[in-house]
Coordinates of C-alpha atoms in Angstrom, one line a residue:
M24 CA 0.0 0.0 0.0
D25 CA 1.3 3.4 -0.9
I26 CA 0.2 7.0 -0.5
R27 CA -1.0 7.3 -4.2
Q28 CA -3.3 4.3 -3.8
I29 CA -4.9 5.9 -0.7
T30 CA -5.1 9.3 -2.4
Y31 CA -6.8 7.9 -5.5
F32 CA -9.2 5.8 -3.5
L33 CA -10.2 8.7 -1.3
E34 CA -10.9 10.9 -4.4
V35 CA -13.1 8.2 -5.9
A36 CA -15.0 7.8 -2.6
K37 CA -15.6 11.5 -2.3
S38 CA -16.7 11.9 -5.9
N39 CA -18.8 8.8 -6.0
S40 CA -17.5 8.4 -9.5
F41 CA -14.4 7.2 -11.3
T42 CA -15.1 9.7 -14.1
K43 CA -15.2 12.7 -11.8
A44 CA -12.3 11.5 -9.7
S45 CA -10.1 11.0 -12.8
E46 CA -10.9 14.5 -13.9
N47 CA -10.0 16.0 -10.5
L48 CA -6.8 14.0 -10.4
H49 CA -5.9 14.7 -14.1
L50 CA -5.5 11.0 -14.5
S51 CA -7.0 8.6 -17.1
Q52 CA -10.0 6.6 -15.9
P53 CA -8.4 3.2 -16.7
A54 CA -5.2 4.2 -14.8
L55 CA -7.3 5.3 -11.8
S56 CA -9.4 2.1 -11.9
K57 CA -6.3 0.0 -12.1
M58 CA -4.8 1.8 -9.0
V59 CA -7.9 1.3 -6.9
K60 CA -8.1 -2.4 -8.0
S61 CA -4.5 -2.9 -7.0
L62 CA -5.4 -1.5 -3.5
E63 CA -8.3 -3.9 -3.2
E64 CA -6.1 -6.9 -4.3
E65 CA -3.4 -5.9 -1.8
L66 CA -6.0 -5.6 1.1
K67 CA -7.7 -8.8 -0.2
V68 CA -11.2 -7.1 0.1
E69 CA -13.6 -5.3 -2.1
L70 CA -13.8 -1.6 -1.3
I71 CA -16.2 -0.3 -4.0
D72 CA -19.5 -1.8 -5.1
R73 CA -19.5 -1.2 -8.8
S74 CA -22.8 -3.1 -9.5
A75 CA -25.1 0.0 -9.3
R76 CA -25.2 3.0 -11.7
Q77 CA -23.6 5.1 -9.0
I78 CA -20.7 3.5 -7.2
A79 CA -20.9 3.0 -3.4
L80 CA -18.5 2.0 -0.7
T81 CA -18.6 -1.5 0.8
D82 CA -18.4 -1.9 4.6
A83 CA -14.7 -2.5 4.2
G84 CA -14.5 0.6 1.9
E85 CA -16.1 2.7 4.6
I86 CA -13.4 1.6 7.1
V87 CA -10.6 2.3 4.6
F88 CA -12.1 5.7 3.7
E89 CA -12.2 6.7 7.4
Q90 CA -8.8 5.5 8.2
G91 CA -7.4 6.8 4.9
Q92 CA -8.5 10.3 5.8
M93 CA -6.7 10.0 9.1
I94 CA -3.6 8.8 7.4
M95 CA -3.6 11.7 4.9
K96 CA -4.2 14.2 7.8
S97 CA -1.2 12.7 9.6
I98 CA 0.9 13.1 6.5
D99 CA -0.3 16.7 6.1
D100 CA 0.5 17.4 9.8
L101 CA 3.9 15.8 9.4
S102 CA 4.7 18.1 6.5
T103 CA 3.5 21.1 8.3
N104 CA 5.4 20.3 11.5
L105 CA 8.6 19.7 9.5
Y106 CA 8.1 23.0 7.7
D107 CA 7.6 24.8 11.0
L108 CA 10.7 23.0 12.5
L109 CA 12.9 23.9 9.5
H110 CA 11.7 27.5 9.5
L111 CA 12.0 27.7 13.4
K112 CA 8.3 28.2 14.0
K113 CA 8.7 25.5 16.6
G114 CA 11.4 23.5 18.3
K115 CA 13.0 23.2 21.7
V116 CA 16.5 23.8 23.2
K117 CA 17.5 22.4 26.5
I118 CA 20.5 24.2 27.9
G119 CA 22.6 23.7 31.0
I120 CA 24.3 26.7 32.6
P121 CA 26.1 27.5 35.9
P122 CA 24.2 30.2 37.8
L123 CA 27.1 32.6 37.5
I124 CA 27.1 32.5 33.7
G125 CA 23.3 32.6 33.7
V126 CA 23.0 35.8 35.7
L127 CA 25.7 37.6 33.8
F128 CA 24.7 36.9 30.2
F129 CA 21.5 34.9 29.7
P130 CA 18.5 37.1 30.5
K131 CA 19.3 39.4 27.5
I132 CA 20.2 36.4 25.3
I133 CA 17.0 34.6 26.0
R134 CA 14.9 37.8 25.5
G135 CA 16.5 38.5 22.1
F136 CA 16.2 34.9 20.9
K137 CA 12.5 34.7 22.0
Q138 CA 11.7 37.9 20.1
L139 CA 13.0 36.3 16.9
Y140 CA 11.6 32.8 17.5
P141 CA 8.7 33.1 20.0
D142 CA 7.5 29.5 19.5
V143 CA 10.9 27.8 20.2
N144 CA 10.8 26.5 23.7
I145 CA 13.9 27.3 25.7
K146 CA 14.5 25.3 28.9
L147 CA 17.3 26.4 31.2
I148 CA 18.8 24.0 33.7
E149 CA 21.0 25.6 36.3
H150 CA 23.8 23.4 37.6
G151 CA 27.4 23.7 38.4
G152 CA 29.8 23.4 35.4
N153 CA 30.9 19.9 36.3
K154 CA 27.3 18.6 36.4
V155 CA 26.5 20.5 33.1
K156 CA 29.4 18.7 31.4
Q157 CA 28.1 15.3 32.7
E158 CA 24.6 15.9 31.5
V159 CA 25.7 17.0 28.1
E160 CA 27.8 13.9 27.9
D161 CA 24.8 11.8 29.0
G162 CA 22.6 13.4 26.3
V163 CA 20.2 14.9 28.9
L164 CA 21.1 18.4 27.7
D165 CA 21.3 19.6 24.1
L166 CA 24.2 21.9 25.0
G167 CA 26.0 23.4 27.9
V168 CA 27.6 26.8 28.5
V169 CA 30.7 26.2 30.7
I170 CA 34.1 27.4 31.5
E171 CA 37.1 26.1 29.7
P172 CA 39.2 24.0 29.7
V173 CA 37.0 21.2 28.4
D174 CA 37.9 17.7 27.2
E175 CA 38.0 18.1 23.4
E176 CA 37.7 14.3 22.9
Q177 CA 34.3 14.3 24.6
F178 CA 32.8 17.6 23.3
D179 CA 32.6 19.9 20.4
I180 CA 33.6 23.3 21.8
I181 CA 32.5 26.7 20.5
P182 CA 34.3 29.6 22.3
L183 CA 32.0 32.5 23.3
L184 CA 34.0 35.0 25.3
N185 CA 37.2 35.6 27.3
E186 CA 37.8 37.7 30.3
E187 CA 39.9 37.7 33.5
L188 CA 39.2 36.4 37.0
M189 CA 39.5 39.1 39.7
L190 CA 39.9 39.1 43.4
F191 CA 36.9 40.4 45.4
V192 CA 37.4 41.7 48.9
H193 CA 35.5 43.9 51.4
S194 CA 36.0 47.6 51.0
A195 CA 37.9 47.7 54.3
H196 CA 40.2 44.9 53.5
P197 CA 44.0 45.7 53.7
L198 CA 44.5 44.7 50.0
V199 CA 41.8 47.1 48.8
H200 CA 44.4 49.8 48.2
K201 CA 46.4 47.7 45.8
E202 CA 45.7 48.0 42.1
I203 CA 47.0 44.5 41.4
V204 CA 47.7 41.4 43.5
E205 CA 49.4 38.1 42.9
M206 CA 47.9 34.7 44.0
Q207 CA 50.7 34.2 46.5
D208 CA 49.5 37.3 48.3
L209 CA 46.4 35.4 49.2
K210 CA 47.9 32.4 51.0
N211 CA 46.7 33.5 54.5
E212 CA 43.3 34.7 53.4
P213 CA 40.0 32.9 54.2
F214 CA 38.4 31.9 50.8
I215 CA 34.7 31.7 50.1
L216 CA 34.2 29.4 47.1
F217 CA 31.5 27.9 44.9
S218 CA 30.6 24.3 46.0
E219 CA 32.4 21.3 44.5
D220 CA 30.2 20.8 41.5
F221 CA 31.2 24.1 40.1
S222 CA 34.2 24.3 37.7
L223 CA 35.4 27.6 39.4
H224 CA 35.8 25.7 42.7
D225 CA 38.4 23.4 41.2
R226 CA 40.0 26.2 39.2
I227 CA 40.7 28.5 42.1
I228 CA 42.2 25.6 44.2
Q229 CA 44.4 24.7 41.2
E230 CA 45.6 28.3 40.9
C231 CA 46.4 28.5 44.6
I232 CA 48.3 25.3 44.5
R233 CA 50.2 26.6 41.5
A234 CA 51.1 29.7 43.5
G235 CA 52.5 27.4 46.3
F236 CA 49.7 27.1 48.9
R237 CA 46.4 25.3 49.5
P238 CA 43.6 27.8 50.1
N239 CA 41.9 28.1 53.5
I240 CA 38.3 27.5 52.4
V241 CA 35.9 28.8 55.2
Y242 CA 32.6 28.7 53.3
E243 CA 31.2 27.2 50.1
S244 CA 27.9 28.1 48.4
S245 CA 26.1 27.5 45.1
Q246 CA 24.9 31.1 44.9
W247 CA 27.3 33.9 43.7
D248 CA 25.2 36.7 45.3
F249 CA 25.3 34.9 48.7
I250 CA 29.1 34.7 48.4
S251 CA 29.2 38.4 47.5
E252 CA 27.1 39.2 50.6
M253 CA 29.4 37.2 52.8
I254 CA 32.4 39.2 51.4
G255 CA 30.4 42.3 52.3
E256 CA 30.2 41.0 55.9
E257 CA 34.0 40.6 56.0
L258 CA 33.7 36.8 56.2
G259 CA 36.3 36.1 53.5
I260 CA 37.5 36.8 50.0
S261 CA 36.6 35.2 46.7
I262 CA 37.5 35.2 43.0
F263 CA 35.0 36.0 40.3
P264 CA 35.1 36.9 36.6
Q265 CA 35.4 40.6 35.8
S266 CA 31.8 40.9 34.6
I267 CA 30.5 40.3 38.2
V268 CA 31.8 43.7 39.2
K269 CA 28.7 45.5 37.9
K270 CA 26.4 43.0 39.8
T271 CA 28.0 43.7 43.3
D272 CA 27.5 46.4 45.8
Q273 CA 30.6 48.4 45.0
S274 CA 30.4 50.4 48.2
L275 CA 31.0 47.1 50.2
V276 CA 32.9 44.9 47.7
K277 CA 35.9 45.9 45.7
A278 CA 37.5 44.0 42.7
I279 CA 41.3 43.9 42.2
S280 CA 43.2 42.5 39.2
I281 CA 45.2 39.4 39.6
V282 CA 48.6 39.2 37.8
N283 CA 51.7 37.1 37.5
P284 CA 49.9 35.2 36.1
S285 CA 46.5 36.6 35.2
I286 CA 43.8 34.0 35.2
P287 CA 41.7 33.7 32.1
W288 CA 38.0 32.9 32.3
K289 CA 36.9 31.5 29.0
V290 CA 33.2 30.7 28.4
A291 CA 32.3 28.2 25.7
I292 CA 29.4 26.2 24.4
I293 CA 29.8 22.4 24.6
L294 CA 28.0 19.7 22.6
K295 CA 28.3 16.0 22.8
K296 CA 30.4 14.7 19.9
G297 CA 28.4 12.9 17.3
K298 CA 25.0 13.9 18.8
Y299 CA 22.3 15.1 16.4
V300 CA 22.0 18.9 16.5
S301 CA 18.4 20.2 15.8
H302 CA 17.7 23.3 13.7
A303 CA 16.6 25.1 16.8
V304 CA 19.8 24.3 18.7
R305 CA 21.9 25.3 15.7
E306 CA 20.1 28.6 15.4
F307 CA 20.5 29.2 19.2
I308 CA 24.2 28.6 18.9
R309 CA 24.4 31.0 16.0
Y310 CA 22.5 33.6 17.9
I311 CA 24.4 33.4 21.2
S312 CA 27.8 33.5 19.3
F313 CA 26.7 36.6 17.4
F314 CA 25.4 38.2 20.7
C315 CA 28.7 37.6 22.5
K316 CA 30.8 38.9 19.6
S317 CA 28.6 42.0 19.4
N318 CA 28.5 42.8 23.1
Y319 CA 31.8 41.5 24.5
A320 CA 34.2 42.1 21.6
D321 CA 36.3 44.5 23.7
Q322 CA 36.8 41.9 26.5
D323 CA 37.7 39.2 23.9
N324 CA 40.4 41.5 22.5
S325 CA 41.7 42.7 25.9

């Protein structure tokens, strides 16, 4: 059974006439009769009662007519849905982001993308970077936005932006008068870090060890703003990306550049290698890449 057989049979049934159906289909009547007959032979049942002057459907024909209409509607719906998908009238994107990246960049990105594609469903999942990587690898997420470095054998990586990590201290801290600090200057400081499932947690510890000491971690949290408030209460210091400066209360918390070496903070999109990438996901990647180049070009070139 193929679509042409069903299409031709349905036209005959609607027209109650092979002659009218052949005219509507721009097909010769013998060819049309042959096609309907082949459908009856394939189904091993008579669909049309040809004994009367005006043809009529048999009981089996009524069933095939009803089901055939449903089949054709499904095919029409399939074509429409595929068209909508290809032209981004619908679709879905499931993204994993650490809260820090989310609060810095994503509200404007989501708003701009939704204005262009209002019917594409964006689902944001907030996790630490380590968990985002795992869920992209497991196929739970379409993509993740994380901090490099990332395993290039596991993921396809699309760089987004590059800025520096900075030291954040209370405005009364002894280091606040310095324009720059080195990591070794922080060996006796109490650190407030993101919890262990955040990439920045491991990164700061590695940088401290590289500078010759293991950090004294007094508090951990999954919320950047809570960490900022604890700094404001003189409970410790922390290290955040440069962009967080404009999100903090600068009367209480001050940011200082870290040098020798500076610590890059590189944000990238990751996708599982070999995983199918939908049209909606591709367009979202294109949009976020354009957004970051347009809005953070100066930081990328700094």
